[in-house]
mmCIF file of C-alpha atoms in Angstrom:
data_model
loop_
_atom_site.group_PDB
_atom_site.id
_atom_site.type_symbol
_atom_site.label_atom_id
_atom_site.label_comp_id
_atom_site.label_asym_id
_atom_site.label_seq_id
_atom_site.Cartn_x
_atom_site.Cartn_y
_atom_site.Cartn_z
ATOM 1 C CA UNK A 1 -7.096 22.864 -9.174
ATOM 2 C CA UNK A 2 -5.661 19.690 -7.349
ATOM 3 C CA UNK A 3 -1.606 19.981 -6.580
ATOM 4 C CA UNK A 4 -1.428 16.208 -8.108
ATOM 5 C CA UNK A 5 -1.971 16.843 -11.622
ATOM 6 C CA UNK A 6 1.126 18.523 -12.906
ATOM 7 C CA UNK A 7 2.137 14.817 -11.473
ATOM 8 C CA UNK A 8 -0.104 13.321 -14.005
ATOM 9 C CA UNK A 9 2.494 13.603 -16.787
ATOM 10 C CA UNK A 10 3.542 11.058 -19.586
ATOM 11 C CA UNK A 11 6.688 12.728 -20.079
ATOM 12 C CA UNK A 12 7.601 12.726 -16.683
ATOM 13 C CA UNK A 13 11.488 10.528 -16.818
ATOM 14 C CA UNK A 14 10.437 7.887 -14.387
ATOM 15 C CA UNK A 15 7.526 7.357 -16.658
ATOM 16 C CA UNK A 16 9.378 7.350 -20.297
ATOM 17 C CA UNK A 17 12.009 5.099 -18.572
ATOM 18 C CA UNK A 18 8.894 2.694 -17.886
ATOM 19 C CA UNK A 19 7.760 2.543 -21.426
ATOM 20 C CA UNK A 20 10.690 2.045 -22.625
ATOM 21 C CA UNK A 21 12.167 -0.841 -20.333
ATOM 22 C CA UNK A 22 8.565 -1.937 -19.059
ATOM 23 C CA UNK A 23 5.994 -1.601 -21.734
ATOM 24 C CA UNK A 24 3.964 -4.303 -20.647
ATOM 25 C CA UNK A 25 3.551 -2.722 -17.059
ATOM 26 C CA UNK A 26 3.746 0.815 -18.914
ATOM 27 C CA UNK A 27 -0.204 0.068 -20.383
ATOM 28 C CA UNK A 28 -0.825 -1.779 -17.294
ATOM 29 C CA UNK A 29 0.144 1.397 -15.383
ATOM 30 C CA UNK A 30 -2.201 4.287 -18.083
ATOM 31 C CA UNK A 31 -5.275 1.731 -18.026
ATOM 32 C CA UNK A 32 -5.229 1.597 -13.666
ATOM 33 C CA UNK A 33 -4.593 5.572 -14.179
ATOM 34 C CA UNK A 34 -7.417 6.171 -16.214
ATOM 35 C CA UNK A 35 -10.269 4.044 -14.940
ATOM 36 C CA UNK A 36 -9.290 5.458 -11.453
ATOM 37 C CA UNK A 37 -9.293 8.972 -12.037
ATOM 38 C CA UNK A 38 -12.833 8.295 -13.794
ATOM 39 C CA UNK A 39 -14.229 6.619 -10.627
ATOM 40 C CA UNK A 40 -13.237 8.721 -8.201
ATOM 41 C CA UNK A 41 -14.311 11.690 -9.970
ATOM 42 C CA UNK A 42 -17.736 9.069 -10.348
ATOM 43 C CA UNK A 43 -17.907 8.714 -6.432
ATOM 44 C CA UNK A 44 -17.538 12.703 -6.055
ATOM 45 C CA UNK A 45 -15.129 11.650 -3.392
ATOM 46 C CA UNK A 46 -11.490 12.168 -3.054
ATOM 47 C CA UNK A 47 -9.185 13.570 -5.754
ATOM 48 C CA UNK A 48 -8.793 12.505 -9.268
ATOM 49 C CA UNK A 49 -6.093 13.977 -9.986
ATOM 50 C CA UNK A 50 -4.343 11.940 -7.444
ATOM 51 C CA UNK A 51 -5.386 8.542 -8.293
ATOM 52 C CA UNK A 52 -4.123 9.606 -11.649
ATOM 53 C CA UNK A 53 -0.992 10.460 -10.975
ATOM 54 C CA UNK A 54 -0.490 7.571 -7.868
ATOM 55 C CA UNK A 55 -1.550 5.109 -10.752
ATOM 56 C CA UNK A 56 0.949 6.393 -13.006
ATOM 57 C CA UNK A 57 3.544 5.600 -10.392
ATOM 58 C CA UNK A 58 2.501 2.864 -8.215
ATOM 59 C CA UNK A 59 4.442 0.189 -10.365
ATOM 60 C CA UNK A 60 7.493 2.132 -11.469
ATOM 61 C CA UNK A 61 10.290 -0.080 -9.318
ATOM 62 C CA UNK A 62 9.533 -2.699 -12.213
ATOM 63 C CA UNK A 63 11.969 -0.847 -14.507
ATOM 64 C CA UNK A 64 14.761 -2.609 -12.532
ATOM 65 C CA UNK A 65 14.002 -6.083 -13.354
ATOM 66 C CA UNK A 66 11.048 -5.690 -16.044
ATOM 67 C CA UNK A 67 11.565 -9.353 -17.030
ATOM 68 C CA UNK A 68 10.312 -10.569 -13.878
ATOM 69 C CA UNK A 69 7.087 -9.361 -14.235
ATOM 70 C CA UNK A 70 4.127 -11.440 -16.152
ATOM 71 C CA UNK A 71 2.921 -8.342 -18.121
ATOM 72 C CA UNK A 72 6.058 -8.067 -19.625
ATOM 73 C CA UNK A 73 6.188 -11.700 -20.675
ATOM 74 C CA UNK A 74 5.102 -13.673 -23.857
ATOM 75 C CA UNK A 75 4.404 -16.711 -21.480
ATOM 76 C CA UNK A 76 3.536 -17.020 -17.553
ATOM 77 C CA UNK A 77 4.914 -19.344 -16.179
ATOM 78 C CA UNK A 78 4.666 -20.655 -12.221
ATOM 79 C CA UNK A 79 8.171 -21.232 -11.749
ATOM 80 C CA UNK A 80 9.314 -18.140 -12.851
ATOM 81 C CA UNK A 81 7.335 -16.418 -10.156
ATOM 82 C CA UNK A 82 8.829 -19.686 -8.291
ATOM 83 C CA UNK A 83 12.276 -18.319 -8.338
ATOM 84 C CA UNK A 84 11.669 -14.373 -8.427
ATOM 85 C CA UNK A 85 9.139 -14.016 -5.444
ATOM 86 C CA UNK A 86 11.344 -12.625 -3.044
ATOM 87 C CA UNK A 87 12.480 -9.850 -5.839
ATOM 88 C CA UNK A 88 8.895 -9.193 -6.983
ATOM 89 C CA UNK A 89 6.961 -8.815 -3.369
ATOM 90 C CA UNK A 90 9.828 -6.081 -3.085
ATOM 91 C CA UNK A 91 9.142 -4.091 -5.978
ATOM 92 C CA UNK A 92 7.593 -1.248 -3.873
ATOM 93 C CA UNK A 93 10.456 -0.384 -2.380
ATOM 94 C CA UNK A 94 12.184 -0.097 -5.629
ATOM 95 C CA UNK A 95 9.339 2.171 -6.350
ATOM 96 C CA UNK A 96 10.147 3.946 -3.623
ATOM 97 C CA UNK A 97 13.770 4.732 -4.064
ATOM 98 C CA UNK A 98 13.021 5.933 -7.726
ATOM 99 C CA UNK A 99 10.452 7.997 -6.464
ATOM 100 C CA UNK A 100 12.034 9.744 -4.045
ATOM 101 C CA UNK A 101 15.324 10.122 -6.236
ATOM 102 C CA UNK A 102 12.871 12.183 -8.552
ATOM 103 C CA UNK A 103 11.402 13.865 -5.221
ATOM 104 C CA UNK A 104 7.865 12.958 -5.601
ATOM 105 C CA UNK A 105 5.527 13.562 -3.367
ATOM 106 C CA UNK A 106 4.523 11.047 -0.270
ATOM 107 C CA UNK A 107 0.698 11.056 -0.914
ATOM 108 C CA UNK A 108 2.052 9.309 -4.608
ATOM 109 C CA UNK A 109 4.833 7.304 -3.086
ATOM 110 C CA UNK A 110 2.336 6.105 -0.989
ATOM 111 C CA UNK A 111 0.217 3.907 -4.174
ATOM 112 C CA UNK A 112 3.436 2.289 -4.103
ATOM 113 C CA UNK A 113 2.805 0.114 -1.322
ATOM 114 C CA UNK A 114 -0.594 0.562 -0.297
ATOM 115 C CA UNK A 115 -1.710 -0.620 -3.897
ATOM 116 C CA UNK A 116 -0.535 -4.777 -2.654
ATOM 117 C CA UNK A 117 -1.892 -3.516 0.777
ATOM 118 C CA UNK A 118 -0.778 -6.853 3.114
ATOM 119 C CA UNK A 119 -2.246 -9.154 0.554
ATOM 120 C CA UNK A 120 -0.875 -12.211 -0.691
ATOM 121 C CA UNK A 121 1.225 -12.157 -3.682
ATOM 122 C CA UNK A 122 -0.229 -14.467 -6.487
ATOM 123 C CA UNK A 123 1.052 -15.777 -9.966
ATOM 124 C CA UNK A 124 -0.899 -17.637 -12.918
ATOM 125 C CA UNK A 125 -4.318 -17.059 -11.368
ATOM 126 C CA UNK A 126 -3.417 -19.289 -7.896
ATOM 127 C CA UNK A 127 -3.008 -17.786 -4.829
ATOM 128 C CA UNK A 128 0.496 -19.087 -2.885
ATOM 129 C CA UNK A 129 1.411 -20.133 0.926
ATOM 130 C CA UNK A 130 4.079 -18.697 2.707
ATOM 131 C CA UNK A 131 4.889 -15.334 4.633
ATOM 132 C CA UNK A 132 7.511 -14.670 1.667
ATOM 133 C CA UNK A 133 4.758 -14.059 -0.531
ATOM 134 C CA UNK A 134 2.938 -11.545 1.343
ATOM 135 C CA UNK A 135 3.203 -7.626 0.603
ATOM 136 C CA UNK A 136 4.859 -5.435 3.488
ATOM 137 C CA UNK A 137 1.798 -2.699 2.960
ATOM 138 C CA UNK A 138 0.773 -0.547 4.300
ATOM 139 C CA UNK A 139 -2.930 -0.886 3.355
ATOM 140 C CA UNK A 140 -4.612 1.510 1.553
ATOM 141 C CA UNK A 141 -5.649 4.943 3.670
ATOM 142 C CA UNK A 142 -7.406 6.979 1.141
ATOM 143 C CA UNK A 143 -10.435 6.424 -0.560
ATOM 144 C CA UNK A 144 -8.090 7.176 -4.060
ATOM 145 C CA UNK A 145 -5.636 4.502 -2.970
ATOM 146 C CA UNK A 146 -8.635 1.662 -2.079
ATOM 147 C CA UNK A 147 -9.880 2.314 -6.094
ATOM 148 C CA UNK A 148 -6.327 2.110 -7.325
ATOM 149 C CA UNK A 149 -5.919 -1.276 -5.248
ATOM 150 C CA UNK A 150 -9.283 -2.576 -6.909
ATOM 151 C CA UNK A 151 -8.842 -1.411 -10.301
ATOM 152 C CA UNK A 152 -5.166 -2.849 -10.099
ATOM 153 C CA UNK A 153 -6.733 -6.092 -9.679
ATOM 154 C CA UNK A 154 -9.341 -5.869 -11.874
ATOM 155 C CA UNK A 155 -6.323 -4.978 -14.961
ATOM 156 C CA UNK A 156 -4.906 -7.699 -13.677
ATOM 157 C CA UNK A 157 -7.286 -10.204 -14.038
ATOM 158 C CA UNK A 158 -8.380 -8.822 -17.984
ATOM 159 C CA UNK A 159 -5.160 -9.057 -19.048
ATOM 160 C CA UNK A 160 -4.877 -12.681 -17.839
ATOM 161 C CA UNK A 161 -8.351 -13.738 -19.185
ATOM 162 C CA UNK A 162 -6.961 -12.112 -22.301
ATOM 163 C CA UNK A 163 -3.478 -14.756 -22.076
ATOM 164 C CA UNK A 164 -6.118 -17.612 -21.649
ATOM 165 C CA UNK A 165 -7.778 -16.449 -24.865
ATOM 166 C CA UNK A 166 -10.895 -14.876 -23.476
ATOM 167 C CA UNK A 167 -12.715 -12.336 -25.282
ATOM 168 C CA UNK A 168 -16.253 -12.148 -23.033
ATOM 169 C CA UNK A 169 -15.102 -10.711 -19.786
ATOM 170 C CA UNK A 170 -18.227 -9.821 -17.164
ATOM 171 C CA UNK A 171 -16.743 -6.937 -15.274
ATOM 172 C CA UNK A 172 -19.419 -7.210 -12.420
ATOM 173 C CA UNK A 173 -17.835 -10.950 -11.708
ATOM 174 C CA UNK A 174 -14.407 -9.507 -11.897
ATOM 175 C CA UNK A 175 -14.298 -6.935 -9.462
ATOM 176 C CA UNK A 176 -17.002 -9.024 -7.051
ATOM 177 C CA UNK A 177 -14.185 -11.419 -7.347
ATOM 178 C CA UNK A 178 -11.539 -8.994 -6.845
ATOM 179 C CA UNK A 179 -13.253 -7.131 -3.795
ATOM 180 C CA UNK A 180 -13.712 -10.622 -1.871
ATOM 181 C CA UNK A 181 -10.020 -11.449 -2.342
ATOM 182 C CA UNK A 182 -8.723 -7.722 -0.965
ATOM 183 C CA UNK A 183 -11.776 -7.188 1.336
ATOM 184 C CA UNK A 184 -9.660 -7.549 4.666
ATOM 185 C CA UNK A 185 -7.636 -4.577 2.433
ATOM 186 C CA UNK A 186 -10.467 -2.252 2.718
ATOM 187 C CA UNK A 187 -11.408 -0.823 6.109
ATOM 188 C CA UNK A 188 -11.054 3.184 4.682
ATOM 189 C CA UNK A 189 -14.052 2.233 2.300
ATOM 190 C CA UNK A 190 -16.516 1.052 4.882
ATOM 191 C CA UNK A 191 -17.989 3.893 5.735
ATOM 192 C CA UNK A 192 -18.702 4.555 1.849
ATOM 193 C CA UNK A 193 -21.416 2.784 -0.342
ATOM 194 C CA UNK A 194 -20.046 -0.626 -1.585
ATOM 195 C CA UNK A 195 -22.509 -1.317 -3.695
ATOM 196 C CA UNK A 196 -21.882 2.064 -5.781
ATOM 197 C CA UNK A 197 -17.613 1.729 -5.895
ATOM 198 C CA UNK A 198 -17.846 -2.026 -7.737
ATOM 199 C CA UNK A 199 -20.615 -0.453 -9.920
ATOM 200 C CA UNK A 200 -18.770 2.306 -10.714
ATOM 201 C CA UNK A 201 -15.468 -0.062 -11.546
ATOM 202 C CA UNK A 202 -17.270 -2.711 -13.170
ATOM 203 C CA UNK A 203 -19.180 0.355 -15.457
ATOM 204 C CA UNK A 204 -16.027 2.185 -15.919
ATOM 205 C CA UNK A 205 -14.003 -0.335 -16.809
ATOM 206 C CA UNK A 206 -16.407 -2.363 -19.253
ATOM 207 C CA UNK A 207 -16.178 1.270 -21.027
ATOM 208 C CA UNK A 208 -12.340 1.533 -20.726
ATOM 209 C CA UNK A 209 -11.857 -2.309 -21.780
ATOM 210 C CA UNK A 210 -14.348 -2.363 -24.623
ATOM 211 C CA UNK A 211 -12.418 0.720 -26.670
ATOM 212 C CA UNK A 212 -9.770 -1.478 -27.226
#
């Protein structure tokens, strides 16, 4: 049995706290959780259990300014993210104090950061200039931690197709879309089968999406 999954808990404080301050990231948080654990277990690589329980956590430093953050609005709006960038790109070290406050382990506090990798940050669907806006990282190391950085950015991008009033969403386009954009994010993948980890996201997640 992995060690991770008596991390994979709902009622865990850290995570309560987040449904209750954050709800918005809460959902955003159990949908990266699930369609993780189901592709890794898919790939027959890696541990489940810990992309469950890393996805659980790999946002929680939002509780301390949930307003900030677009899932948590009614509205995006670009100068919001304007004005907040230096807070937001710094939410994974938020995560990390909380974490380790709680004493969770490193292999989870490690989603934290490795889930923005050394991307750019990016708000209302436009990618932004400037070395403010780029993530600290590290990138991801672990096959679990490259699906939970794809599958983050595949959420993202329903939930914002959903805001423009989309209802059609072709998962195969999203996460081709998404893997170009964090490509330069994914050197622990190479050595795996491409082809089969955006099949298994796109699959997974047209499943996941289409229950709702």
């Amino acid at each position: 049995m992995s060690v991770y999954k008596a991390y994979a808990d709902l009622s865990h404080p850290l995570l309560s706290e987040l449904r209750v301050r954050a709800p918005g990231t809460y959902f955003h948080s159990i949908a990266v959780a699930h369609i993780s654990f189901a592709v890794v277990e898919d790939l027959k690589v890696g541990d489940p259990f810990l992309a469950l329980a890393g996805a659980y956590f790999h946002d929680i430093g939002k509780v301390v300014a949930p307003e900030l953050y677009i899932e948590n609005k009614e509205e995006a709006r670009h100068e919001d993210f304007m004005k907040n960038r230096a807070t937001i790109v710094r939410h994974p070290h938020e995560s990390e104090k909380l974490a380790r406050k709680y004493n969770l382990p490193q292999e989870i506090i490690n989603f934290m950061f490795s889930h923005h990798g050394t991307s750019k940050a990016f708000a209302c669907g436009a990618l932004q200039d400037g070395q403010s806006f780029y993530y600290d990282g590290p990138q991801p190391a672990t096959i679990e931690e490259v699906v939970v950085m794809l599958v983050d950015g595949v959420d993202a991008c329903v939930r914002s197709s959903w805001r423009d009033g989309k209802t059609e969403i072709d998962f195969k386009e999203v996460i081709e879309k998404v893997w170009e954009y964090k490509k330069d994010q994914l050197a622990v993948a190479y050595g795996l089968d491409a082809d089969l980890i955006r099949r298994s996201i796109a699959e997974t997640a047209s499943h996941f999406y289409h229950k709702r």
